[in-house]
Short mmCIF file of C-alpha atoms in Angstrom, two decimals:
data_model
loop_
_atom_site.label_atom_id
_atom_site.label_comp_id
_atom_site.label_asym_id
_atom_site.label_seq_id
_atom_site.Cartn_x
_atom_site.Cartn_y
_atom_site.Cartn_z
CA UNK F 431 -44.72 -92.53 39.25
CA UNK F 432 -42.75 -90.02 37.57
CA UNK F 433 -40.45 -88.00 39.76
CA UNK F 434 -41.07 -84.38 40.11
CA UNK F 435 -38.96 -82.05 38.26
CA UNK F 436 -37.52 -79.48 40.81
CA UNK F 437 -37.32 -75.82 40.41
CA UNK F 438 -34.19 -74.46 38.80
CA UNK F 439 -32.32 -72.27 41.38
CA UNK F 440 -30.52 -69.02 40.33
CA UNK F 441 -28.62 -66.19 41.92
CA UNK F 442 -29.52 -64.16 39.17
CA UNK F 443 -31.69 -61.27 39.53
CA UNK F 444 -34.83 -61.22 37.38
CA UNK F 445 -34.34 -58.21 35.13
CA UNK F 446 -37.16 -56.15 34.90
CA UNK F 447 -37.85 -52.68 33.28
CA UNK F 448 -39.45 -50.91 35.66
CA UNK F 449 -37.90 -48.03 38.35
CA UNK F 450 -39.06 -49.14 42.01
CA UNK F 451 -41.18 -45.69 43.73
CA UNK F 452 -39.44 -44.36 46.96
CA UNK F 453 -42.98 -45.06 48.74
CA UNK F 454 -46.75 -45.94 47.92
CA UNK F 455 -47.78 -42.59 50.54
CA UNK F 456 -48.99 -40.11 48.84
CA UNK F 457 -49.66 -37.51 52.02
CA UNK F 458 -47.49 -37.95 54.96
CA UNK F 459 -48.89 -35.78 57.40
CA UNK F 460 -44.78 -34.11 58.73
CA UNK F 461 -44.68 -32.99 55.02
CA UNK F 462 -47.56 -31.04 55.07
CA UNK F 463 -46.52 -29.65 58.15
CA UNK F 464 -43.58 -28.89 56.50
CA UNK F 465 -45.67 -27.17 54.06
CA UNK F 466 -47.56 -25.04 56.55
CA UNK F 467 -44.12 -24.16 58.31
CA UNK F 468 -42.93 -22.87 54.97
CA UNK F 469 -46.21 -20.48 54.10
CA UNK F 470 -45.22 -19.12 57.90
CA UNK F 471 -42.37 -18.25 57.49
CA UNK F 472 -42.61 -16.72 53.88
CA UNK F 473 -45.65 -14.32 55.40
CA UNK F 474 -43.98 -13.51 58.22
CA UNK F 475 -40.75 -12.49 56.19
CA UNK F 476 -43.01 -10.36 53.66
CA UNK F 477 -44.66 -8.30 57.14
CA UNK F 478 -40.91 -7.67 58.28
CA UNK F 479 -40.86 -9.81 61.45
CA UNK F 480 -38.11 -12.61 60.24
CA UNK F 481 -35.55 -11.58 57.89
CA UNK F 482 -34.95 -15.70 57.36
CA UNK F 483 -38.48 -16.24 56.32
CA UNK F 484 -37.60 -15.84 52.72
CA UNK F 485 -36.15 -19.58 52.75
CA UNK F 486 -39.81 -21.02 53.25
CA UNK F 487 -39.71 -20.46 49.32
CA UNK F 488 -36.88 -23.32 49.22
CA UNK F 489 -38.45 -25.35 51.59
CA UNK F 490 -41.54 -25.07 49.08
CA UNK F 491 -39.27 -26.28 46.11
CA UNK F 492 -37.58 -29.32 47.66
CA UNK F 493 -40.91 -30.41 48.94
CA UNK F 494 -42.19 -30.24 45.55
CA UNK F 495 -39.38 -31.57 43.72
CA UNK F 496 -39.26 -34.72 46.17
CA UNK F 497 -43.34 -35.52 46.15
CA UNK F 498 -43.39 -34.90 42.33
CA UNK F 499 -40.49 -37.03 41.39
CA UNK F 500 -42.08 -39.95 43.96
CA UNK F 501 -45.70 -39.97 41.98
CA UNK F 502 -43.84 -39.72 38.48
CA UNK F 503 -41.65 -42.99 39.78
CA UNK F 504 -44.66 -44.65 41.05
CA UNK F 505 -46.77 -43.78 37.80
CA UNK F 506 -43.19 -45.82 35.81
CA UNK F 507 -43.25 -48.60 37.93
CA UNK F 508 -46.66 -49.24 37.57
CA UNK F 509 -46.67 -48.80 33.92
CA UNK F 510 -43.55 -50.31 32.75
CA UNK F 511 -41.15 -47.02 33.20
CA UNK F 512 -43.74 -44.83 31.10
CA UNK F 513 -45.51 -41.65 31.95
CA UNK F 514 -48.37 -40.59 30.80
CA UNK F 515 -47.60 -36.49 29.98
CA UNK F 516 -50.70 -35.55 29.51
CA UNK F 517 -52.36 -36.72 32.08
CA UNK F 518 -49.47 -35.62 34.43
CA UNK F 519 -49.55 -32.14 32.85
CA UNK F 520 -53.28 -32.10 33.29
CA UNK F 521 -53.53 -32.80 36.87
CA UNK F 522 -51.14 -30.04 37.37
CA UNK F 523 -52.97 -27.69 35.47
CA UNK F 524 -56.00 -28.69 37.58
CA UNK F 525 -54.15 -28.55 41.15
CA UNK F 526 -52.87 -24.88 40.17
CA UNK F 527 -54.23 -23.03 37.18
CA UNK F 528 -57.98 -22.20 38.72
CA UNK F 529 -57.11 -21.14 42.09
CA UNK F 530 -54.29 -18.56 40.33
CA UNK F 531 -56.48 -17.49 37.49
CA UNK F 532 -59.07 -16.47 40.29
CA UNK F 533 -56.44 -14.89 42.18
CA UNK F 534 -54.79 -12.72 38.82
CA UNK F 535 -58.53 -11.66 38.28
CA UNK F 536 -59.01 -10.58 41.99
CA UNK F 537 -56.26 -9.19 42.04
CA UNK F 538 -56.75 -6.69 39.30
CA UNK F 539 -60.09 -5.54 39.99
CA UNK F 540 -58.83 -4.84 44.02
CA UNK F 541 -55.70 -3.24 42.45
CA UNK F 542 -58.62 -1.31 40.16
CA UNK F 543 -60.48 -0.40 43.04
CA UNK F 544 -58.04 0.46 45.93
CA UNK F 545 -54.51 0.54 44.81
CA UNK F 546 -52.29 3.58 43.86
CA UNK F 547 -52.06 3.79 40.03
CA UNK F 548 -48.85 2.75 39.97
CA UNK F 549 -49.35 -0.83 41.83
CA UNK F 550 -51.81 -0.68 38.94
CA UNK F 551 -49.49 -0.25 36.11
CA UNK F 552 -47.02 -2.39 36.72
CA UNK F 553 -49.94 -5.42 37.75
CA UNK F 554 -51.11 -4.74 33.72
CA UNK F 555 -47.85 -4.70 32.83
CA UNK F 556 -47.20 -8.08 34.82
CA UNK F 557 -50.62 -9.96 34.47
CA UNK F 558 -49.68 -11.97 31.08
CA UNK F 559 -46.57 -12.94 31.72
CA UNK F 560 -47.71 -14.21 35.11
CA UNK F 561 -50.54 -16.48 33.66
CA UNK F 562 -47.91 -17.46 30.89
CA UNK F 563 -46.05 -18.55 34.03
CA UNK F 564 -43.20 -16.68 32.95
CA UNK F 565 -43.06 -14.07 35.96
CA UNK F 566 -39.82 -14.97 36.73
CA UNK F 567 -37.58 -13.89 33.35
CA UNK F 568 -40.17 -11.05 32.67
CA UNK F 569 -39.24 -9.49 36.20
CA UNK F 570 -35.20 -10.17 35.46
CA UNK F 571 -35.53 -9.24 32.08
CA UNK F 572 -37.42 -6.07 33.53
CA UNK F 573 -34.45 -5.53 36.01
CA UNK F 574 -37.12 -5.51 39.08
CA UNK F 575 -35.21 -5.67 42.24
CA UNK F 576 -36.50 -8.57 44.27
CA UNK F 577 -34.99 -7.04 47.99
CA UNK F 578 -35.57 -3.37 46.88
CA UNK F 579 -38.69 -3.40 44.25
CA UNK F 580 -40.79 -5.91 45.17
CA UNK F 581 -43.24 -3.81 46.97
CA UNK F 582 -43.76 -2.26 43.94
CA UNK F 583 -45.10 -4.89 41.83
CA UNK F 584 -48.34 -6.61 43.45
CA UNK F 585 -47.66 -10.26 41.32
CA UNK F 586 -44.02 -9.95 42.62
CA UNK F 587 -44.13 -13.03 44.46
CA UNK F 588 -45.49 -15.39 41.72
CA UNK F 589 -42.19 -15.67 40.37
CA UNK F 590 -41.83 -18.93 41.95
CA UNK F 591 -44.60 -20.19 41.16
CA UNK F 592 -43.44 -19.81 37.80
CA UNK F 593 -39.84 -22.16 38.57
CA UNK F 594 -42.31 -24.43 39.66
CA UNK F 595 -44.71 -24.51 36.45
CA UNK F 596 -41.01 -24.89 34.05
CA UNK F 597 -39.94 -27.31 36.25
CA UNK F 598 -42.95 -29.75 36.25
CA UNK F 599 -43.47 -29.01 32.39
CA UNK F 600 -39.47 -30.30 32.11
CA UNK F 601 -38.42 -32.88 34.69
CA UNK F 602 -41.27 -35.11 34.05
CA UNK F 603 -39.71 -35.38 30.55
CA UNK F 604 -36.23 -36.29 31.56
CA UNK F 605 -38.05 -38.82 33.69
CA UNK F 606 -40.08 -40.35 31.20
CA UNK F 607 -36.48 -40.74 29.11
CA UNK F 608 -34.44 -42.18 31.78
CA UNK F 609 -36.59 -44.87 33.29
CA UNK F 610 -37.19 -47.45 30.99
CA UNK F 611 -34.89 -49.98 31.06
CA UNK F 612 -32.78 -51.64 33.45
CA UNK F 613 -31.14 -48.99 36.08
CA UNK F 614 -33.86 -46.66 35.67
CA UNK F 615 -33.75 -45.29 38.87
CA UNK F 616 -29.66 -44.99 39.01
CA UNK F 617 -30.35 -42.96 35.82
CA UNK F 618 -32.45 -40.30 37.24
CA UNK F 619 -30.46 -40.26 40.53
CA UNK F 620 -27.58 -39.33 38.55
CA UNK F 621 -28.88 -37.02 36.10
CA UNK F 622 -30.96 -35.10 39.56
CA UNK F 623 -27.06 -34.74 41.03
CA UNK F 624 -25.42 -33.92 37.94
CA UNK F 625 -28.25 -31.07 37.15
CA UNK F 626 -28.09 -30.09 40.61
CA UNK F 627 -24.40 -29.22 40.69
CA UNK F 628 -24.25 -26.97 37.33
CA UNK F 629 -27.41 -24.78 39.21
CA UNK F 630 -25.66 -24.30 41.76
CA UNK F 631 -22.21 -23.65 39.72
CA UNK F 632 -24.39 -21.24 37.47
CA UNK F 633 -26.01 -19.58 40.72
CA UNK F 634 -22.23 -18.76 41.77
CA UNK F 635 -20.78 -17.60 38.33
CA UNK F 636 -23.78 -15.37 37.95
CA UNK F 637 -24.07 -14.15 41.36
CA UNK F 638 -23.35 -9.74 41.12
CA UNK F 639 -23.21 -8.27 44.14
CA UNK F 640 -24.98 -4.89 43.68
CA UNK F 641 -28.36 -6.86 42.87
CA UNK F 642 -29.04 -11.14 43.16
CA UNK F 643 -32.35 -11.11 41.65
CA UNK F 644 -30.65 -12.55 38.83
CA UNK F 645 -29.85 -15.73 40.33
CA UNK F 646 -32.56 -15.43 42.85
CA UNK F 647 -35.19 -16.08 40.31
CA UNK F 648 -33.91 -17.71 37.86
CA UNK F 649 -35.26 -20.89 36.91
CA UNK F 650 -31.66 -22.35 35.92
CA UNK F 651 -29.79 -20.79 39.24
CA UNK F 652 -32.59 -22.28 41.54
CA UNK F 653 -33.49 -25.77 40.02
CA UNK F 654 -30.89 -27.48 42.81
CA UNK F 655 -33.53 -26.94 45.00
CA UNK F 656 -36.33 -29.08 43.21
CA UNK F 657 -33.26 -31.57 41.73
CA UNK F 658 -32.04 -32.02 45.26
CA UNK F 659 -35.70 -32.70 46.27
CA UNK F 660 -35.90 -34.65 43.34
CA UNK F 661 -33.03 -36.98 44.05
CA UNK F 662 -33.92 -37.97 47.68
CA UNK F 663 -37.21 -39.07 46.56
CA UNK F 664 -35.01 -41.99 43.54
CA UNK F 665 -34.76 -45.25 44.66
CA UNK F 666 -30.76 -45.49 45.67
CA UNK F 667 -31.27 -43.17 48.33
CA UNK F 668 -34.54 -44.56 49.58
CA UNK F 669 -32.62 -47.28 49.82
CA UNK F 670 -29.87 -46.16 51.81
CA UNK F 671 -31.95 -44.74 54.13
CA UNK F 672 -34.48 -47.44 54.47
CA UNK F 673 -31.38 -49.52 55.61
CA UNK F 674 -30.10 -46.35 58.29
CA UNK F 675 -33.19 -47.52 60.26
CA UNK F 676 -35.99 -45.31 62.25
CA UNK F 677 -33.70 -44.66 65.02
CA UNK F 678 -31.08 -43.17 62.57
CA UNK F 679 -33.50 -41.32 60.60
CA UNK F 680 -35.32 -40.00 64.18
CA UNK F 681 -31.94 -38.69 64.93
CA UNK F 682 -31.25 -37.27 61.18
CA UNK F 683 -34.25 -35.45 61.14
CA UNK F 684 -34.14 -34.12 64.70
CA UNK F 685 -30.51 -32.74 63.77
CA UNK F 686 -31.46 -31.60 60.44
CA UNK F 687 -34.41 -29.64 61.25
CA UNK F 688 -31.96 -27.73 63.98
CA UNK F 689 -29.49 -26.85 61.70
CA UNK F 690 -32.24 -25.40 59.23
CA UNK F 691 -34.18 -23.78 62.35
CA UNK F 692 -30.60 -21.66 62.87
CA UNK F 693 -30.02 -21.00 59.36
CA UNK F 694 -33.91 -19.29 59.21
CA UNK F 695 -33.32 -17.25 62.32
CA UNK F 696 -29.62 -16.01 61.01
CA UNK F 697 -30.09 -15.58 57.71
CA UNK F 698 -30.52 -12.17 55.45
CA UNK F 699 -31.06 -12.20 51.98
CA UNK F 700 -30.21 -8.98 50.74
CA UNK F 701 -26.77 -8.17 52.49
CA UNK F 702 -25.28 -11.98 52.78
CA UNK F 703 -23.64 -12.82 49.48
CA UNK F 704 -23.11 -16.23 51.09
CA UNK F 705 -26.42 -17.65 50.60
CA UNK F 706 -25.64 -17.52 47.10
CA UNK F 707 -22.08 -18.71 46.93
CA UNK F 708 -23.27 -22.14 48.34
CA UNK F 709 -25.79 -21.16 51.19
CA UNK F 710 -29.03 -21.68 49.67
CA UNK F 711 -27.79 -25.58 47.84
CA UNK F 712 -26.27 -26.11 51.70
CA UNK F 713 -29.91 -24.89 52.90
CA UNK F 714 -31.74 -26.98 49.72
CA UNK F 715 -29.54 -30.59 50.78
CA UNK F 716 -30.02 -30.14 54.43
CA UNK F 717 -33.88 -29.85 54.04
CA UNK F 718 -34.48 -32.40 50.99
CA UNK F 719 -32.46 -35.08 53.63
CA UNK F 720 -35.13 -33.84 56.74
CA UNK F 721 -37.71 -34.76 53.54
CA UNK F 722 -36.48 -37.56 52.82
CA UNK F 723 -36.02 -39.00 56.38
CA UNK F 724 -39.16 -38.02 57.71
CA UNK F 725 -40.58 -39.93 55.10
CA UNK F 726 -38.77 -42.92 55.65
CA UNK F 727 -39.73 -42.73 59.58
CA UNK F 728 -43.11 -39.71 60.34
CA UNK F 729 -43.68 -41.23 63.59
CA UNK F 730 -40.19 -39.91 64.84
CA UNK F 731 -40.30 -37.43 67.79
CA UNK F 732 -39.97 -34.49 65.31
CA UNK F 733 -41.92 -36.22 62.51
CA UNK F 734 -45.17 -35.92 65.53
CA UNK F 735 -43.99 -31.94 65.84
CA UNK F 736 -44.11 -31.31 61.73
CA UNK F 737 -47.97 -33.88 61.81
CA UNK F 738 -49.36 -31.25 64.40
CA UNK F 739 -52.72 -30.35 63.35
CA UNK F 740 -52.32 -26.32 63.15
CA UNK F 741 -48.98 -26.92 60.96
CA UNK F 742 -50.99 -29.48 58.92
CA UNK F 743 -53.58 -26.73 58.11
CA UNK F 744 -51.77 -24.03 57.24
CA UNK F 745 -49.87 -26.94 55.00
CA UNK F 746 -53.92 -27.47 53.47
CA UNK F 747 -53.98 -23.71 52.31
CA UNK F 748 -50.44 -23.35 51.77
CA UNK F 749 -50.94 -22.43 48.15
CA UNK F 750 -54.07 -19.90 48.05
CA UNK F 751 -52.38 -18.70 51.25
CA UNK F 752 -49.29 -18.04 49.54
CA UNK F 753 -50.99 -16.72 46.52
CA UNK F 754 -53.22 -14.25 47.87
CA UNK F 755 -51.30 -12.70 50.78
CA UNK F 756 -49.08 -10.66 49.19
CA UNK F 757 -51.59 -8.43 47.22
CA UNK F 758 -53.49 -8.33 50.63
CA UNK F 759 -49.85 -6.97 51.98
CA UNK F 760 -49.59 -3.94 49.42
CA UNK F 761 -53.04 -3.23 49.20
CA UNK F 762 -53.76 -2.94 53.14
CA UNK F 763 -50.76 -0.56 53.50
CA UNK F 764 -49.71 1.25 57.03
CA UNK F 765 -51.99 4.54 55.15
CA UNK F 766 -54.88 2.48 54.44
CA UNK F 767 -55.26 0.88 57.39
CA UNK F 768 -53.42 3.72 59.93
CA UNK F 769 -51.75 0.58 61.49
CA UNK F 770 -48.05 -0.05 61.52
CA UNK F 771 -46.24 -2.67 63.34
CA UNK F 772 -47.89 -6.20 64.93
CA UNK F 773 -51.81 -5.15 64.59
CA UNK F 774 -51.12 -4.45 60.97
CA UNK F 775 -49.32 -7.83 61.18
CA UNK F 776 -52.39 -9.22 62.58
CA UNK F 777 -54.96 -7.51 60.13
CA UNK F 778 -53.13 -8.73 57.35
CA UNK F 779 -52.32 -12.39 58.57
CA UNK F 780 -56.60 -12.75 59.24
CA UNK F 781 -57.43 -11.17 55.82
CA UNK F 782 -54.84 -13.82 54.17
CA UNK F 783 -55.73 -16.44 55.69
CA UNK F 784 -59.69 -15.86 55.22
CA UNK F 785 -58.52 -15.31 51.35
CA UNK F 786 -56.99 -18.56 51.41
CA UNK F 787 -59.69 -20.32 53.11
CA UNK F 788 -62.39 -19.05 50.91
CA UNK F 789 -60.11 -20.33 47.38
CA UNK F 790 -59.56 -23.81 48.66
CA UNK F 791 -63.12 -24.34 49.65
CA UNK F 792 -64.81 -22.28 46.94
CA UNK F 793 -62.03 -23.03 43.73
CA UNK F 794 -59.31 -25.71 44.95
CA UNK F 795 -61.15 -28.40 46.61
CA UNK F 796 -64.25 -28.63 43.75
CA UNK F 797 -61.64 -29.01 41.26
CA UNK F 798 -59.07 -31.05 42.82
CA UNK F 799 -61.88 -33.58 44.37
CA UNK F 800 -63.73 -33.61 41.24
CA UNK F 801 -67.31 -31.80 42.15
CA UNK F 802 -69.88 -32.42 39.20
CA UNK F 803 -69.01 -29.14 37.89
CA UNK F 804 -65.48 -30.06 37.56
CA UNK F 805 -65.23 -33.08 35.46
CA UNK F 806 -64.76 -33.50 31.92
CA UNK F 807 -66.17 -31.07 29.25
CA UNK F 808 -67.91 -28.32 32.03
CA UNK F 809 -64.07 -27.95 34.14
CA UNK F 810 -62.72 -27.34 30.93
CA UNK F 811 -64.88 -25.03 30.05
CA UNK F 812 -65.14 -23.59 33.14
CA UNK F 813 -61.24 -23.00 33.22
CA UNK F 814 -61.67 -21.35 29.93
CA UNK F 815 -64.27 -19.35 30.84
CA UNK F 816 -62.14 -18.24 33.51
CA UNK F 817 -59.57 -17.17 31.35
CA UNK F 818 -61.42 -15.67 29.25
CA UNK F 819 -62.78 -13.35 31.47
CA UNK F 820 -59.27 -12.72 33.17
CA UNK F 821 -58.23 -12.03 29.51
CA UNK F 822 -61.55 -9.26 29.34
CA UNK F 823 -60.47 -7.99 32.77
CA UNK F 824 -56.94 -7.09 31.69
CA UNK F 825 -58.35 -5.62 28.55
CA UNK F 826 -61.17 -3.39 30.06
CA UNK F 827 -59.31 -1.74 32.97
CA UNK F 828 -57.83 1.30 32.05
CA UNK F 829 -54.09 1.92 32.79
CA UNK F 830 -53.47 4.34 35.04
CA UNK F 831 -52.14 8.44 33.85
CA UNK F 832 -48.87 7.32 37.11
CA UNK F 833 -47.18 10.66 35.85
CA UNK F 834 -50.19 13.19 36.64
CA UNK F 835 -48.72 13.78 40.00
CA UNK F 836 -45.13 14.32 39.31
CA UNK F 837 -42.86 17.34 39.60
CA UNK F 838 -43.33 19.42 36.41
CA UNK F 839 -40.07 20.54 36.37
CA UNK F 840 -40.93 23.22 33.44
CA UNK F 841 -42.16 25.64 35.78
CA UNK F 842 -38.80 25.62 37.58
CA UNK F 843 -37.51 27.68 34.97
CA UNK F 844 -38.86 30.91 33.22
CA UNK F 845 -41.60 30.29 30.07
CA UNK F 846 -39.35 33.32 28.24
CA UNK F 847 -35.92 30.75 28.64
CA UNK F 848 -38.25 27.65 26.68
CA UNK F 849 -39.12 27.43 23.22
CA UNK F 850 -42.30 28.42 22.04
CA UNK F 851 -43.36 24.74 21.26
CA UNK F 852 -45.75 24.59 23.78
CA UNK F 853 -43.30 22.48 25.87
CA UNK F 854 -43.81 24.16 28.65
CA UNK F 855 -47.34 24.10 28.98
CA UNK F 856 -47.19 20.11 29.08
CA UNK F 857 -46.13 17.69 32.69
CA UNK F 858 -43.19 15.44 32.28
CA UNK F 859 -44.45 11.81 32.84
CA UNK F 860 -42.88 9.05 33.63
CA UNK F 861 -41.83 6.32 31.20
#
């Protein structure tokens, strides 16, 4: 009787060409609550009640980097280090473009019907750049100060959507190149850390004391928030946090949440230059670590607080709520409503939430969950039709004459002092 052969023992690890994903979960309840907290901070900041609420945008960036990188790494694990870039970009387009397109079209119509002429004029100027997801660079080139001129641009808040879309275009390419072969996760982590450091240096170098719009809205100078979120989604960081255990994650999330809350309460972006000399970077780093702790241990006391139904509900409507709130804030001005303070805030918050809920139910959910009309060629045709309607609106809405109500300085001097060219009869207009 032949003796059975024994398996050969070896201490060498099997070679693999895949990158382990940080988590198999796509929906983590506390992270939905964090998204809701971020959008509420922005809403109250723009309403004039919370000076540090603008940091909610930074939290959005970090969350986006973490979640998108986690999904991409999960795909590399399933596809032997490869990413279907066209499919990824198609999913991002279905998730973001329909609601954005409807918001732009609806805002143009509302500005035409209800807005003052300067608001409509700038809306028509900005709409093509917003549609192309280049709004941030357009505002920078036009020298539109974020802190002192945003209320003249009804699409001024969409600079952050442009930054995220540009990140979604470039970062998957980097992951696709780095994830193949052994130690792909480590290479991605190094790339994310190095990119965040370069972005921080650029912010410090480009910061101007007079106006910080360039570094606040620039893709290169804000990339560190997205990349720090991406870094904490990589396997090396995930394994490190997993070794620390749930107890450490619980205490870490508590300390980080308290620190971030204090920073939000004390920050004033318009006056505090330290934000652009490392403050925003430290905030993003703390947010990234908090998100990673909540992903590793979502049932800790802090995780249960962020997973409350109210915060999660606001997280579910956060995208449409962010899209609609600023146009509604500008159109329902104090003059139009004859209200100020918290009374006006209650009205504009209610209107913004209603618009966001309708957008989610009628546009986001059918496309996201692939309703019959949103599938395949029908869905593509619907998106193209919406874009065509948007282009037609932009072309057909007449540009207002914003100089009609300006002072005619030619009337301040005697007609006899002017040359007889007819210039004294023509009012000056704004450029």
